PDB file of C-alpha atoms in Angstrom:
ATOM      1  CA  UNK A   1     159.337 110.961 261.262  1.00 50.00           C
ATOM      2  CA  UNK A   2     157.886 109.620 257.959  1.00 50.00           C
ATOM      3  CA  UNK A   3     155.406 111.031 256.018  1.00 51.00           C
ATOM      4  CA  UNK A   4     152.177 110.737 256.836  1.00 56.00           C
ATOM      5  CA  UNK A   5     151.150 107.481 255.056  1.00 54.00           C
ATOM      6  CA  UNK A   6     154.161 106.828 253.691  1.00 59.00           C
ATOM      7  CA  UNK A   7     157.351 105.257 253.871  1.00 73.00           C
ATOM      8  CA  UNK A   8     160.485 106.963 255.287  1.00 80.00           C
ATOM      9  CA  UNK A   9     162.267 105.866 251.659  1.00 90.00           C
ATOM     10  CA  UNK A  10     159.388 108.446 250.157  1.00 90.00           C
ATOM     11  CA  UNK A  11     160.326 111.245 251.928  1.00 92.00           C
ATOM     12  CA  UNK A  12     163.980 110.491 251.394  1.00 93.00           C
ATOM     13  CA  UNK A  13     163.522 109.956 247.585  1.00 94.00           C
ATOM     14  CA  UNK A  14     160.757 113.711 247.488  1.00 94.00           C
ATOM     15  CA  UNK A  15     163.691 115.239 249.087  1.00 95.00           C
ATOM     16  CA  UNK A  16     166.020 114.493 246.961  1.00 96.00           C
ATOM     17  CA  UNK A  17     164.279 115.251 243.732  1.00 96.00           C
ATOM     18  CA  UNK A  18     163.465 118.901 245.067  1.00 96.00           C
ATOM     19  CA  UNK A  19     167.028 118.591 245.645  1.00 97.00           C
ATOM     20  CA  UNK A  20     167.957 118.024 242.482  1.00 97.00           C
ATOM     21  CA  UNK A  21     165.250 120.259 240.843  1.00 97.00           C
ATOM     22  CA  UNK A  22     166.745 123.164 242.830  1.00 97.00           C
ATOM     23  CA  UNK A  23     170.369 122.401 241.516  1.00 97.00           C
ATOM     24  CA  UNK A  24     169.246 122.167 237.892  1.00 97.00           C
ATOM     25  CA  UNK A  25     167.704 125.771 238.435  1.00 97.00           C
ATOM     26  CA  UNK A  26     170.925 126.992 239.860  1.00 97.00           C
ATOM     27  CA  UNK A  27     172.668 125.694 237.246  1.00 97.00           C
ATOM     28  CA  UNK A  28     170.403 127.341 234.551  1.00 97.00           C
ATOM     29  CA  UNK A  29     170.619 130.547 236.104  1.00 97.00           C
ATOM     30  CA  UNK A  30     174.772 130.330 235.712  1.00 97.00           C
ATOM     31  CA  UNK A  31     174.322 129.565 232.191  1.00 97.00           C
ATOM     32  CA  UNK A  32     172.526 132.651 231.321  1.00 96.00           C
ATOM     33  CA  UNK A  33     174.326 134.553 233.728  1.00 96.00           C
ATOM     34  CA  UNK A  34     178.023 132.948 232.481  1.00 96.00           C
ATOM     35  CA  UNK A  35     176.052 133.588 228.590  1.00 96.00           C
ATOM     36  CA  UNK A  36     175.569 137.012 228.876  1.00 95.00           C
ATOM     37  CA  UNK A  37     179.191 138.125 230.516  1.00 95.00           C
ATOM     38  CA  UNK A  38     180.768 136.434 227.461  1.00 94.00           C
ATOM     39  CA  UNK A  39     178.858 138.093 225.138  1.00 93.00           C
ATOM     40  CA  UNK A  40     179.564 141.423 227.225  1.00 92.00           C
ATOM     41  CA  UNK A  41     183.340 140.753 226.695  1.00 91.00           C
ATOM     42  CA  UNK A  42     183.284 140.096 223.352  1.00 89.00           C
ATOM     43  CA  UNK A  43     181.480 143.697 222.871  1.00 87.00           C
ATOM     44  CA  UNK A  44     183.928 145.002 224.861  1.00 88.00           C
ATOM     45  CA  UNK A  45     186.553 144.074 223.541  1.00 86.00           C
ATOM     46  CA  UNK A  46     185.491 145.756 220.757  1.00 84.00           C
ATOM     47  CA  UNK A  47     184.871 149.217 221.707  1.00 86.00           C
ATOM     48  CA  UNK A  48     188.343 150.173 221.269  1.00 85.00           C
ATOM     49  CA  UNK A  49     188.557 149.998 217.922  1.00 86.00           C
ATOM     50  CA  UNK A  50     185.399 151.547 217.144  1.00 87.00           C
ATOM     51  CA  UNK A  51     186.363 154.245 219.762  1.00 89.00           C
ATOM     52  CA  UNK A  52     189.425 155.162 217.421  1.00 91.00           C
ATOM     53  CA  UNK A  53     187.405 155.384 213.954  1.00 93.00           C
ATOM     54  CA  UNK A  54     184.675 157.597 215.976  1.00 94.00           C
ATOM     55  CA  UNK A  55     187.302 159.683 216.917  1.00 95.00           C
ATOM     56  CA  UNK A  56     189.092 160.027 213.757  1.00 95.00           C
ATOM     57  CA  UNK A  57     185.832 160.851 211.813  1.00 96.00           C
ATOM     58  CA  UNK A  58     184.911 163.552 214.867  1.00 97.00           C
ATOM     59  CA  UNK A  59     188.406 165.109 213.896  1.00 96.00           C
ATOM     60  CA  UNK A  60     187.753 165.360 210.237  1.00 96.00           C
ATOM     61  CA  UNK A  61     184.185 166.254 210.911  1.00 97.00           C
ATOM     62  CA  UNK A  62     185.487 169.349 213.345  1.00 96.00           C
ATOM     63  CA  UNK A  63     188.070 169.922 211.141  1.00 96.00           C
ATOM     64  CA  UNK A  64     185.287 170.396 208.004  1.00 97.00           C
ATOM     65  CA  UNK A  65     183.353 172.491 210.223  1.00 96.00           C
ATOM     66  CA  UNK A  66     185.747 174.554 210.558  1.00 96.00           C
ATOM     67  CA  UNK A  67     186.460 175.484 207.410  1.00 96.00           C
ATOM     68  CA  UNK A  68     183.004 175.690 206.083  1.00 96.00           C
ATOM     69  CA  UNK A  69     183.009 178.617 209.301  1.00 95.00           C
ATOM     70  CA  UNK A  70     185.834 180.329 207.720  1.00 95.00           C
ATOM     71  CA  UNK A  71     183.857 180.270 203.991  1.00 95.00           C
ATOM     72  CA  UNK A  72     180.694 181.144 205.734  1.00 95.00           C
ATOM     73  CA  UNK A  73     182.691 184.177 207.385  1.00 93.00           C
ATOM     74  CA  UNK A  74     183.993 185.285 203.700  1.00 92.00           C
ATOM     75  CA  UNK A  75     181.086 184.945 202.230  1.00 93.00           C
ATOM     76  CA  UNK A  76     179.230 187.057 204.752  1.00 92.00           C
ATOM     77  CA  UNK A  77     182.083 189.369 204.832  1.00 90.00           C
ATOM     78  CA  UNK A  78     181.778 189.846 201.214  1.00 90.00           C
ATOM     79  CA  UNK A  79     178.059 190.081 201.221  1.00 89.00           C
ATOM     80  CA  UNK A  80     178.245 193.193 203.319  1.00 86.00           C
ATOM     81  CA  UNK A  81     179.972 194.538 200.619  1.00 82.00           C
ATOM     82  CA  UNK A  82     183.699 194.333 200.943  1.00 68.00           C
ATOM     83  CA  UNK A  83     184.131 194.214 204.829  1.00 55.00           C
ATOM     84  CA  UNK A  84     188.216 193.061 206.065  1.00 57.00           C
ATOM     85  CA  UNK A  85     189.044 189.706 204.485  1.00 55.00           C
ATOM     86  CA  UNK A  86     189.809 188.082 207.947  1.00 56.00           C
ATOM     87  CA  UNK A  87     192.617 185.549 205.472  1.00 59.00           C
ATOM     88  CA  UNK A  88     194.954 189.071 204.879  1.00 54.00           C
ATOM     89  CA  UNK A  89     193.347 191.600 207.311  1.00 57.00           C
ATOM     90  CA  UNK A  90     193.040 193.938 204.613  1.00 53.00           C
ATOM     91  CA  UNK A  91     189.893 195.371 202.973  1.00 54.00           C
ATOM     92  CA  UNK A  92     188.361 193.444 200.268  1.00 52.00           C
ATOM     93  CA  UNK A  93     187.355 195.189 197.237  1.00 53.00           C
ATOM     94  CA  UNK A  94     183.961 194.369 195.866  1.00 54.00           C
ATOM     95  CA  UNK A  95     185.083 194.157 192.368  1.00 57.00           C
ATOM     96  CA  UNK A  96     188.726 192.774 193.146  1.00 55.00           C
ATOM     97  CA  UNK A  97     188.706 189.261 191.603  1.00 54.00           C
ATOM     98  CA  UNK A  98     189.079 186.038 193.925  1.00 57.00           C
ATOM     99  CA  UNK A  99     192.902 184.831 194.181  1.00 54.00           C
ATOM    100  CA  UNK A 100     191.780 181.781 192.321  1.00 55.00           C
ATOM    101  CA  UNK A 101     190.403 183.696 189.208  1.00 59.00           C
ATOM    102  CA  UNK A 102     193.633 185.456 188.443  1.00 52.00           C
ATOM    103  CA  UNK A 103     195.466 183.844 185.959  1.00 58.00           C
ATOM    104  CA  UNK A 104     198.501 181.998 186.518  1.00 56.00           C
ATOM    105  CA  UNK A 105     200.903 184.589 183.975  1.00 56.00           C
ATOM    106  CA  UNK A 106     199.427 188.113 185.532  1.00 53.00           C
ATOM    107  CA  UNK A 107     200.378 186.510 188.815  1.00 48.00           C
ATOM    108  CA  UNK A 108     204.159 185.851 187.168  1.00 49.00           C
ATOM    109  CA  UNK A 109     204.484 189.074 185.358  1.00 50.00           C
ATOM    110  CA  UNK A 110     203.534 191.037 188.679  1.00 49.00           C
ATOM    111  CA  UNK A 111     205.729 189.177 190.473  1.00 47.00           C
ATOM    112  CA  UNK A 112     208.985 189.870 187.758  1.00 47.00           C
ATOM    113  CA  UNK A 113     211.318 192.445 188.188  1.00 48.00           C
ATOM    114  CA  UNK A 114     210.483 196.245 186.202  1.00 49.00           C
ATOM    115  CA  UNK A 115     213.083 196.559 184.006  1.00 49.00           C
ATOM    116  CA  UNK A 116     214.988 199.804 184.434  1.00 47.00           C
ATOM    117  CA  UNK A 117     215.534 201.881 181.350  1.00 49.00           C
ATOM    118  CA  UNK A 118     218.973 203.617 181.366  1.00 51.00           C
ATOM    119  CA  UNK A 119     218.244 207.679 180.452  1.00 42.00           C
TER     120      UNK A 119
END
């Protein structure tokens, strides 16, 4: 029946433009939608390689904390005044100098052969 008042064309025409209207909206909402899932892949597709340089810095961050464990350990050890150096397993003497203060020709002329002296 047409609209009260009207002509059935109106109706047809108020129809139509809601029609219209509602596609437009649709259409919108795809845009965002189809928007954000691009924008989603492109992140993703990055996440593998920063997934490999987080992983290589967690290794040489472990790897640095473990070592600064071990100095932490000698220098506790050696604090307590001469506990086992846990490097050797032997007892560390509080006045024995660090390996890396001994000079490089006592470490050679300990390490040559005594010379035998014939009686």
């Amino acid at each position: 029946p047409p609209a009260a008042g009207g002509p059935p064309h109106a109706e047809a025409l108020a129809r139509e433009a809601a029609a219209q209207e509602a596609s437009i909206v649709a259409q919108n909402a795809w845009l965002e939608e189809t928007t954000s899932v691009g924008e989603l892949t492109k992140t993703l597709g990055s996440f593998d390689g920063v997934a490999l340089e987080r992983a290589v810095a967690l290794e040489s961050s472990q790897k640095k904390l473990s070592e600064l464990s071990d100095l932490l350990q000698k220098f506790r050890n050696h604090a307590a005044g001469g506990a086992q150096d846990p490097a050797v397993g032997a007892p560390v003497a509080a006045d024995a100098p660090a390996a890396d203060d001994v000079p490089a020709d006592a470490v050679a002329q300990s390490a040559a052969p005594e010379e035998s002296v014939a009686a």
